[in-house]
XYZ file of C-alpha atoms in Angstrom:
662
model
C 19.831 1.051 11.686
C 17.409 2.939 13.935
C 20.111 3.500 16.601
C 22.255 5.211 13.999
C 19.291 7.269 12.819
C 18.485 8.274 16.402
C 22.026 9.526 16.872
C 21.740 11.458 13.623
C 18.458 12.999 14.760
C 20.101 14.146 17.973
C 22.962 15.720 16.063
C 20.561 17.424 13.673
C 18.532 18.785 16.580
C 21.645 20.182 18.204
C 22.711 21.692 14.903
C 19.309 23.332 14.333
C 19.129 24.646 17.887
C 22.481 26.284 17.400
C 20.975 28.223 14.500
C 17.729 28.931 16.447
C 15.550 27.086 13.875
C 12.062 25.563 14.721
C 10.750 23.671 12.018
C -18.432 4.804 2.379
C -30.798 -5.998 -1.103
C -32.530 -5.748 -3.481
C -34.204 -9.111 -2.573
C -35.768 -9.941 -6.014
C -34.299 -12.868 -7.919
C -33.090 -12.107 -11.435
C -34.897 -14.081 -14.098
C -32.934 -16.590 -16.138
C -33.114 -14.568 -19.329
C -31.799 -11.443 -17.528
C -28.872 -13.385 -16.163
C -28.088 -14.747 -19.605
C -28.224 -11.246 -21.037
C -25.841 -9.964 -18.376
C -23.404 -12.798 -19.018
C -23.410 -11.956 -22.723
C -22.784 -8.323 -21.887
C -19.828 -9.233 -19.681
C -18.373 -11.407 -22.412
C -18.770 -8.609 -24.945
C -17.040 -6.150 -22.620
C -14.054 -8.438 -22.308
C -13.918 -9.121 -26.062
C -14.107 -5.415 -26.805
C -11.198 -4.789 -24.480
C -9.092 -7.351 -26.268
C -10.096 -6.299 -29.787
C -9.267 -2.664 -29.145
C -5.849 -3.646 -27.791
C -6.300 -1.753 -24.551
C -3.358 -3.540 -23.093
C -1.044 -2.423 -20.372
C 2.683 -2.167 -20.794
C 3.696 -5.343 -18.996
C 1.665 -7.519 -21.335
C 4.434 -6.932 -23.815
C 6.948 -8.508 -21.446
C 7.277 -11.962 -19.958
C 6.400 -12.114 -16.265
C 7.733 -15.608 -15.803
C 11.132 -15.374 -17.441
C 12.460 -11.894 -16.818
C 15.893 -12.737 -18.162
C 14.582 -13.745 -21.596
C 16.090 -11.602 -24.372
C 13.931 -8.680 -25.406
C 13.638 -9.999 -28.985
C 12.007 -13.268 -27.806
C 8.240 -13.703 -28.120
C 7.140 -15.922 -25.227
C 3.538 -16.785 -24.474
C 2.025 -14.110 -22.292
C 0.281 -14.820 -18.968
C -3.418 -15.532 -19.516
C -4.728 -12.527 -17.599
C -7.757 -10.679 -18.961
C -6.647 -7.166 -19.791
C -8.825 -4.125 -19.571
C -8.561 -0.537 -20.499
C -7.742 2.193 -18.081
C -11.141 3.921 -18.000
C -11.722 7.467 -17.014
C -12.575 8.094 -13.388
C -15.829 6.374 -12.454
C -18.775 8.574 -11.424
C -19.454 6.026 -8.674
C -17.066 7.227 -6.019
C -16.807 9.778 -3.233
C -15.302 13.233 -3.028
C -13.288 14.771 -0.260
C -12.789 18.490 -0.765
C -13.706 18.022 -4.462
C -11.109 15.233 -4.927
C -12.451 11.940 -6.321
C -11.738 8.531 -4.749
C -12.976 5.191 -6.118
C -14.487 2.061 -4.579
C -11.279 0.286 -3.571
C -9.775 3.268 -1.747
C -9.647 3.854 2.006
C -11.362 7.289 1.728
C -14.311 5.550 -0.013
C -14.522 2.946 2.762
C -14.275 5.572 5.509
C -17.093 7.582 3.924
C -19.289 4.446 3.975
C -18.300 3.779 7.581
C -19.091 7.384 8.446
C -22.573 7.158 6.855
C -23.269 3.881 8.670
C -22.245 5.230 12.073
C -24.330 8.381 11.678
C -27.423 6.434 10.551
C -27.225 3.422 12.861
C -24.967 4.096 15.838
C -26.561 7.043 17.625
C -24.725 6.126 20.815
C -21.542 7.509 19.352
C -20.787 11.232 19.219
C -20.028 12.932 15.942
C -16.836 11.438 14.534
C -14.891 13.284 11.889
C -13.560 10.356 9.856
C -11.628 12.793 7.688
C -9.176 13.039 10.587
C -8.185 9.421 9.987
C -7.032 10.419 6.511
C -4.653 12.987 7.924
C -6.021 16.214 6.456
C -2.934 18.236 5.685
C -2.528 21.983 5.741
C -1.021 23.868 2.801
C 2.175 22.215 1.634
C 5.287 23.829 2.988
C 3.619 26.557 5.044
C 6.305 26.228 7.697
C 9.341 26.101 5.459
C 12.652 25.698 7.265
C 15.242 28.263 6.447
C 17.447 27.416 3.509
C 20.301 28.118 5.854
C 19.498 24.905 7.751
C 21.652 22.801 5.462
C 23.506 20.077 7.315
C 27.289 20.049 7.593
C 29.349 17.518 5.668
C 29.638 14.876 8.396
C 25.869 14.701 8.894
C 25.145 14.651 5.164
C 27.628 11.788 4.840
C 25.856 9.809 7.573
C 22.427 10.395 6.050
C 23.692 9.362 2.624
C 24.859 6.064 4.141
C 21.318 5.481 5.454
C 19.934 5.905 1.928
C 21.705 2.817 0.591
C 20.189 0.706 3.396
C 16.609 1.867 2.858
C 15.184 3.626 -0.205
C 17.798 2.516 -2.696
C 16.697 -1.118 -3.165
C 13.131 0.061 -3.897
C 14.263 2.629 -6.457
C 17.664 1.542 -7.849
C 17.939 4.258 -10.458
C 21.389 5.689 -9.774
C 24.915 4.393 -9.526
C 26.215 4.374 -5.969
C 29.782 4.893 -7.111
C 28.881 7.878 -9.289
C 26.782 9.545 -6.591
C 29.455 9.154 -3.926
C 32.034 10.632 -6.260
C 29.809 13.590 -7.047
C 29.091 14.149 -3.364
C 32.784 14.305 -2.597
C 33.509 16.623 -5.512
C 30.719 19.074 -4.630
C 32.102 19.475 -1.135
C 35.653 19.840 -2.334
C 34.685 22.544 -4.823
C 33.555 24.807 -2.000
C 36.527 24.094 0.232
C 34.189 24.208 3.229
C 32.913 21.711 5.808
C 29.628 23.580 6.269
C 28.620 24.524 2.714
C 28.142 22.218 -0.299
C 27.487 23.223 -3.875
C 23.773 22.508 -4.626
C 22.845 19.347 -6.513
C 19.144 18.521 -7.077
C 19.777 14.765 -7.006
C 21.776 14.870 -3.790
C 19.352 17.340 -2.255
C 16.255 15.191 -2.797
C 18.057 12.094 -1.516
C 19.073 13.964 1.630
C 15.499 15.241 1.989
C 14.333 11.610 2.013
C 16.937 10.572 4.562
C 16.212 13.517 6.856
C 12.531 12.598 6.622
C 13.370 8.991 7.462
C 15.334 10.123 10.494
C 12.206 11.712 11.938
C 10.124 8.541 11.397
C 11.878 6.196 13.814
C 9.321 4.901 16.305
C 9.411 3.745 19.917
C 7.366 0.521 20.260
C 5.146 0.617 23.370
C 3.747 -2.508 25.002
C 0.290 -3.837 24.206
C -0.785 -2.934 27.717
C -0.638 0.714 26.736
C -3.478 0.067 24.279
C -6.211 0.502 26.839
C -8.947 3.067 27.176
C -12.388 3.239 28.694
C -15.404 4.086 26.501
C -15.805 7.397 28.286
C -12.268 8.556 27.752
C -12.429 7.388 24.147
C -15.597 9.360 23.433
C -14.104 12.412 25.087
C -11.017 12.081 22.929
C -13.166 11.872 19.809
C -14.947 15.087 20.728
C -11.669 16.886 21.256
C -10.111 15.574 18.080
C -13.125 16.618 16.001
C -12.286 20.225 16.768
C -8.968 19.967 14.953
C -9.674 20.344 11.274
C -6.242 20.451 9.734
C -2.991 18.694 10.542
C -0.028 20.963 10.180
C 3.018 18.849 10.869
C 6.614 19.812 10.263
C 8.142 18.420 7.096
C 11.674 17.202 7.817
C 13.974 17.707 4.873
C 11.733 20.310 3.253
C 14.618 22.707 2.802
C 16.359 20.115 0.615
C 13.122 19.275 -1.234
C 12.530 22.940 -2.030
C 16.064 23.446 -3.264
C 15.709 20.423 -5.573
C 12.297 21.655 -6.767
C 13.672 25.074 -7.651
C 16.521 23.513 -9.616
C 14.135 21.236 -11.541
C 11.993 24.213 -12.526
C 15.000 25.604 -14.357
C 15.371 22.565 -16.662
C 11.759 22.029 -17.773
C 12.667 22.957 -21.349
C 15.601 20.551 -21.509
C 15.112 17.668 -19.049
C 17.554 14.799 -18.714
C 17.543 11.320 -17.204
C 18.727 12.842 -13.941
C 15.724 15.180 -13.996
C 13.389 12.168 -14.035
C 15.401 10.493 -11.289
C 14.957 13.584 -9.128
C 11.213 13.491 -9.766
C 11.062 9.814 -8.743
C 12.584 10.584 -5.350
C 10.448 13.735 -5.030
C 7.305 11.610 -5.467
C 8.544 9.221 -2.787
C 9.175 12.171 -0.453
C 5.638 13.498 -0.952
C 4.167 10.019 -0.454
C 6.010 9.541 2.808
C 4.818 12.972 3.963
C 1.178 12.058 3.208
C 0.635 14.471 0.298
C -0.867 11.869 -2.081
C -2.632 14.212 -4.490
C 0.429 16.402 -4.832
C 2.485 13.255 -5.398
C 0.129 12.163 -8.188
C 0.367 15.577 -9.836
C 4.162 15.430 -9.740
C 3.974 11.892 -11.144
C 2.049 13.173 -14.151
C 4.651 15.873 -14.679
C 7.481 13.346 -14.409
C 5.833 10.968 -16.887
C 5.419 13.781 -19.393
C 9.087 14.676 -19.102
C 10.069 11.007 -19.362
C 8.175 10.861 -22.645
C 9.992 13.984 -23.806
C 13.349 12.216 -23.498
C 12.053 8.878 -24.864
C 12.176 6.742 -21.725
C 9.170 4.567 -22.738
C 11.447 3.194 -25.459
C 14.813 1.489 -25.279
C 17.807 3.782 -25.593
C 19.942 3.540 -28.749
C 22.256 0.538 -28.959
C 25.205 2.908 -28.936
C 24.592 3.665 -25.261
C 26.491 1.556 -22.700
C 24.448 -1.235 -21.103
C 24.634 0.258 -17.581
C 23.235 3.554 -18.877
C 20.400 1.721 -20.644
C 19.705 -0.193 -17.430
C 19.493 3.049 -15.454
C 16.976 4.383 -17.980
C 14.896 1.187 -17.807
C 14.766 1.206 -14.029
C 13.919 4.897 -13.937
C 10.960 4.358 -16.285
C 9.692 1.313 -14.399
C 10.087 3.162 -11.091
C 7.709 5.775 -12.471
C 5.349 2.965 -13.496
C 5.408 1.548 -9.953
C 4.758 4.910 -8.311
C 1.971 5.738 -10.769
C 0.336 2.348 -10.121
C 0.687 2.639 -6.342
C -0.931 6.056 -6.288
C -3.713 4.961 -8.650
C -4.546 1.900 -6.534
C -4.460 3.904 -3.290
C -6.975 6.448 -4.634
C -8.789 3.951 -6.893
C -8.246 6.303 -9.793
C -6.981 5.321 -13.256
C -3.193 5.277 -13.607
C -1.519 7.423 -16.209
C 0.996 5.080 -17.770
C -1.394 2.160 -18.259
C -2.863 3.660 -21.433
C 0.561 4.114 -22.994
C 2.402 1.703 -25.238
C 5.988 1.119 -24.231
C 8.852 -0.807 -25.766
C 11.073 -0.307 -22.751
C 12.404 -3.733 -21.713
C 12.068 -4.996 -18.187
C 15.186 -4.430 -16.098
C 17.827 -7.053 -15.459
C 18.279 -8.680 -12.045
C 21.675 -10.179 -12.811
C 24.379 -10.202 -10.165
C 26.716 -8.451 -12.576
C 24.319 -5.532 -12.943
C 23.645 -5.487 -9.204
C 27.360 -5.144 -8.487
C 27.625 -2.310 -10.984
C 24.733 -0.431 -9.360
C 25.932 -0.881 -5.808
C 29.178 -2.715 -5.119
C 28.831 -2.332 -1.322
C 25.832 -4.724 -1.029
C 26.759 -8.136 0.347
C 25.664 -11.300 -1.469
C 24.955 -14.810 -0.207
C 23.490 -18.016 -1.648
C 20.107 -17.727 0.120
C 19.412 -14.239 -1.186
C 18.695 -13.272 -4.766
C 20.220 -10.053 -6.002
C 18.716 -7.025 -4.308
C 17.668 -5.633 -7.707
C 14.949 -8.304 -8.017
C 12.737 -6.664 -5.394
C 11.714 -3.929 -7.817
C 10.914 -6.504 -10.511
C 8.715 -8.557 -8.158
C 6.895 -5.388 -7.067
C 6.402 -4.475 -10.718
C 4.768 -7.834 -11.497
C 2.529 -7.600 -8.417
C 1.287 -4.115 -9.246
C 0.608 -5.053 -12.863
C -1.803 -7.767 -11.675
C -3.397 -5.554 -9.014
C -4.089 -2.635 -11.358
C -5.635 -5.015 -13.885
C -7.994 -6.462 -11.229
C -8.965 -2.970 -10.072
C -9.805 -1.952 -13.641
C -11.897 -5.102 -14.183
C -13.809 -4.569 -10.937
C -14.391 -0.906 -11.756
C -15.770 -1.761 -15.213
C -18.050 -4.478 -13.817
C -19.234 -2.293 -10.941
C -20.047 0.638 -13.224
C -22.001 -1.613 -15.604
C -24.195 -2.902 -12.747
C -24.939 0.018 -10.441
C -27.173 2.937 -11.335
C -27.267 6.537 -10.221
C -27.562 5.269 -6.654
C -23.940 4.186 -6.786
C -22.765 2.057 -3.903
C -26.264 2.088 -2.358
C -27.457 0.109 -5.391
C -24.508 -2.221 -4.921
C -25.560 -2.860 -1.302
C -29.286 -3.337 -1.924
C -28.905 -5.417 -5.101
C -27.611 -8.771 -3.868
C -27.461 -10.220 -7.388
C -25.264 -7.386 -8.638
C -22.969 -7.734 -5.655
C -22.684 -11.481 -6.232
C -21.752 -10.912 -9.881
C -18.937 -8.615 -8.847
C -17.825 -11.070 -6.173
C -17.775 -13.962 -8.649
C -15.657 -11.881 -11.005
C -13.265 -11.083 -8.173
C -13.107 -14.718 -7.044
C -11.902 -15.642 -10.507
C -9.502 -12.748 -10.939
C -7.929 -13.117 -7.493
C -6.550 -16.415 -8.751
C -4.089 -14.332 -10.758
C -2.823 -12.846 -7.522
C -2.520 -16.269 -5.914
C -0.604 -17.434 -8.969
C 1.823 -14.576 -8.454
C 2.575 -15.781 -4.903
C 3.449 -19.225 -6.269
C 5.983 -17.726 -8.654
C 7.812 -15.553 -6.139
C 11.360 -16.919 -5.876
C 12.213 -18.615 -2.589
C 14.813 -15.959 -1.859
C 12.033 -13.320 -1.649
C 9.844 -15.299 0.786
C 9.564 -14.475 4.491
C 10.782 -17.389 6.594
C 8.298 -18.778 9.148
C 8.619 -20.880 12.259
C 6.819 -24.206 12.853
C 6.108 -24.842 9.158
C 4.155 -21.600 8.763
C 3.250 -20.727 5.180
C 4.133 -17.435 3.455
C 1.431 -15.424 1.651
C -1.209 -17.227 3.755
C -3.491 -16.324 6.664
C -2.073 -18.742 9.226
C -0.496 -15.829 11.110
C 2.498 -17.940 12.013
C 5.547 -16.488 13.688
C 8.156 -14.870 11.472
C 11.693 -16.170 11.716
C 13.904 -13.110 12.074
C 17.153 -14.925 11.525
C 20.315 -12.978 12.386
C 22.085 -14.956 9.666
C 20.074 -13.372 6.829
C 21.207 -10.062 5.371
C 19.200 -7.101 6.693
C 18.290 -5.678 3.300
C 17.189 -9.169 2.174
C 14.841 -9.560 5.175
C 13.452 -6.061 4.672
C 12.700 -6.733 0.999
C 10.925 -10.002 1.852
C 8.764 -8.351 4.504
C 7.761 -5.393 2.366
C 6.909 -7.627 -0.602
C 4.559 -9.894 1.401
C 3.018 -6.948 3.249
C 2.357 -5.289 -0.120
C 0.522 -8.431 -1.262
C -1.709 -8.450 1.829
C -2.350 -4.698 1.611
C -3.465 -4.816 -2.029
C -5.614 -7.903 -1.308
C -7.370 -5.962 1.475
C -8.130 -3.076 -0.870
C -9.448 -5.387 -3.605
C -11.811 -7.235 -1.219
C -12.807 -4.225 0.901
C -15.871 -3.155 -1.198
C -17.594 -6.389 -0.105
C -17.426 -5.433 3.569
C -20.859 -3.890 3.077
C -21.758 -2.879 6.678
C -25.181 -4.492 6.045
C -26.458 -8.076 5.889
C -29.792 -9.662 4.946
C -30.083 -13.260 6.182
C -33.061 -13.840 3.827
C -30.877 -13.407 0.726
C -27.692 -15.487 0.841
C -24.670 -13.876 -0.789
C -22.012 -16.566 -0.441
C -19.493 -15.136 -2.900
C -19.730 -11.629 -1.425
C -19.411 -12.985 2.105
C -16.363 -14.978 1.087
C -14.723 -11.859 -0.330
C -15.481 -9.977 2.887
C -13.881 -12.818 4.847
C -10.839 -12.585 2.599
C -10.508 -8.887 3.428
C -10.600 -9.825 7.111
C -8.057 -12.633 6.661
C -5.566 -10.363 4.971
C -6.142 -7.592 7.531
C -5.480 -9.888 10.475
C -2.402 -11.342 8.799
C -0.949 -7.958 7.930
C -1.531 -6.803 11.508
C 0.223 -9.850 12.914
C 3.217 -9.415 10.610
C 3.614 -5.695 11.218
C 3.344 -6.063 14.987
C 5.912 -8.871 15.011
C 8.310 -6.884 12.862
C 8.034 -3.680 14.898
C 8.369 -5.370 18.291
C 10.961 -8.020 17.387
C 13.149 -6.223 14.866
C 13.962 -2.854 13.347
C 13.284 -3.926 9.769
C 10.192 -1.725 9.308
C 11.221 1.162 11.500
C 10.754 4.421 9.640
C 8.631 2.915 6.825
C 5.695 5.328 6.614
C 3.821 3.169 4.106
C 3.526 0.464 6.785
C 1.498 2.874 8.926
C -0.888 3.493 6.018
C -1.217 -0.246 5.367
C -1.995 -0.881 9.036
C -4.573 1.910 9.088
C -6.338 0.348 6.087
C -6.321 -3.091 7.752
C -7.609 -1.663 11.051
C -10.678 0.026 9.564
C -11.369 -3.059 7.417
C -11.508 -5.224 10.558
C -13.777 -2.709 12.282
C -16.052 -2.612 9.226
C -16.185 -6.410 9.145
C -17.180 -6.500 12.821
C -20.030 -4.054 12.164
C -21.122 -6.194 9.185
C -20.862 -9.507 11.068
C -20.955 -8.604 14.790
C -21.386 -12.278 15.682
C -19.000 -14.673 14.009
C -17.003 -17.651 15.156
C -13.836 -15.624 15.480
C -15.192 -12.440 17.049
C -12.810 -12.772 19.981
C -9.864 -13.297 17.655
C -10.873 -10.372 15.453
C -11.191 -8.067 18.447
C -7.767 -9.159 19.599
C -6.355 -8.303 16.176
C -8.071 -4.912 16.333
C -6.405 -4.256 19.687
C -3.054 -5.241 18.215
C -3.626 -2.955 15.222
C -4.419 -0.036 17.525
C -1.199 -0.758 19.395
C 0.713 -0.525 16.114
C -0.987 2.791 15.334
C -0.025 4.045 18.795
C 3.610 3.226 18.069
C 3.470 5.879 15.348
C 2.062 8.690 17.513
C 5.381 10.480 17.498
C 5.918 10.228 13.764
C 2.491 10.246 12.028
C 0.306 13.320 12.715
C -3.006 11.448 12.316
C -2.023 8.476 14.511
C -3.732 9.858 17.640
C -6.982 10.498 15.741
C -6.918 7.048 14.106
C -6.319 5.405 17.484
C -9.122 7.318 19.249
C -11.632 6.682 16.442
C -10.755 2.981 16.322
C -11.115 2.587 20.089
C -14.527 4.278 20.050
C -15.739 2.022 17.220
C -14.312 -1.109 18.838
C -16.056 -0.342 22.143
C -19.290 0.383 20.269
C -19.068 -2.979 18.479
C -18.740 -4.707 21.850
C -22.014 -3.091 22.939
C -23.837 -4.481 19.867
C -23.064 -8.158 20.384
C -25.557 -8.968 23.211
C -28.423 -7.879 20.936
C -27.731 -10.422 18.182
C -28.315 -14.146 17.740
C -26.529 -16.695 15.578
C -28.783 -16.495 12.498
C -26.719 -13.976 10.564
C -25.350 -14.351 7.071
C -21.653 -14.713 7.745
C -18.770 -16.795 6.411
C -16.677 -19.261 8.375
C -13.581 -19.523 6.264
C -11.552 -17.184 8.429
C -8.445 -18.878 9.658
C -8.420 -19.074 13.483
C -5.572 -18.185 15.728
C -4.911 -21.230 17.886
C -4.377 -19.253 21.056
C -7.520 -17.133 20.674
C -10.339 -19.681 20.454
C -10.170 -23.340 21.458
C -10.938 -25.970 18.829
C -13.720 -27.434 21.007
C -15.570 -24.121 20.950
C -15.128 -23.791 17.219
C -16.465 -27.288 16.555
C -19.622 -26.624 18.559
C -20.141 -23.245 16.967
C -19.783 -24.385 13.372
C -21.368 -27.864 13.591
C -24.792 -26.629 12.426
C -23.385 -24.372 9.740
C -20.965 -26.539 7.774
C -23.650 -28.114 5.575
C -25.054 -24.777 4.432
C -21.717 -23.123 3.785
C -19.671 -26.012 2.487
C -20.647 -25.315 -1.122
C -18.747 -22.062 -1.308
C -16.344 -21.753 1.585
C -13.384 -22.857 -0.501
C -14.112 -20.681 -3.537
C -10.903 -18.953 -4.485
C -9.192 -19.821 -1.211
C -5.656 -21.083 -1.272
C -4.077 -23.582 1.052
C -3.475 -20.999 3.700
C -7.123 -19.945 3.763
C -6.602 -16.693 1.937
C -8.217 -15.445 -1.221
């Protein structure tokens, strides 16, 4: 697919040149009566949530039998539901924008404070650069005249069905192709098409995708001396704003202008356009703008009644389009909320919209060109699996937020760090709730599981080799990869608050340490999978969200190394960090902040290496991190852990599945 995209990019470049166009402990023990009081408070919180019916939409649908008729009343999954509270005061702000405790901006602010207070060897590092501070949206707007000719639009439209469509199947392929042909024929021209907001936003996405194809370098390119790294940091800190070109912006703007004209009378197609507009903004890195547009889209969806089932008089395919459009909005709203650790919008709404169907009959109606084979479920099921995953993740985030806010005072995260008992309570809650996520992995159909070599286990931390079989359909392999990577990414975010950047060996915190180890496990596994996929296949080429996931995993591993600079797998962790930096470097040509992320990570990694000689082996650290066989010999591991097994055996397996992952 990337070869075709590269050819398209070359043609687009030639076409544009012809028109001259540029485009962030307390050590006292809590008395028994205080603990009992806290337990009662926790129980009351949960009961209150249930009594007030603060339930999220998917509780009204069966997660385990998605084909059950909508009038059935099956037993619901036993997952504690919570409200969607208002934004917690215990977060951080970047340029007045709030981010909560499970977000990457929150973690980077903590890392920034730690480096400034403890690591004076390092120069000033502007961690905001790692977030990709964007300039004003659309400052450099391409001319509206730079609209591609028919042959290029046709090629880009073909790319859409291979990429974005299976994640957001909210239109009929047959209908869109027919409209595309008609709009060109109405003008009688090969260089000018009649505007269509739906076609325009789809072409904006495909043009954007064409600019995101990466060139994988070798791992040997991921080298840099401490001096050169520090120099790079100093230079990068002078650049305050990233102003990158926005491929496809001319199409996005044309769609946006058309949508502004139908605010008073929106239709299903209006909401579909907004769905793809949100995806475009997400891929471009404008998360806050994307969340604002999501709110607007949800309001319009409510105006036309999408949260409810359409009248029975409507044809089933039309009702299915409406269902998938609504649930696509739910997915995007949840993804944005989890990324920023802010409350989602839809979660507080009641909906009677049924879950979509994954039947082969419906799949063939949506897109007859997709191939089908026995080993692959219908491509429509990917969206349903993602929907179930996000429902569990958002519920866990809400539970953690409520628990965290009930325990910490005005000191916020500082109280969380210094109060070991409070941190352990949160960790114990998470240990229990993460079982819901593990249960989800057990219910993923076999046809959505990434194949491994040598009996490797999916959704685990064994970091086994992926089997990129040429006999499996491309879109099927891509769906499998993205689904498992999503699981690891969300697990990292959920466990990340426990990577505290501080330890106190006098006050054991086994549950917190186990959660920190889980964050490391998932980070190393995600890194291994992404690197394999980018160097051995083209399945993830152009997927901007993979870069963001890798960035989150990279800084989590660096934070873990600062927290536990000596651990049994330090060599393996450092190797994973090097691999993660290599993945970031692969995106230098497509992600504006990649160079800054790489330079910052190298500086931190070199600094961590300088810490190690000053520490002994008496630190509070977990040993349930799954080793990589080729990184550390088993004889070394046995000697290292022989004196520690007795002390840690009581908790090492808490909440850990067979693969060693929380």
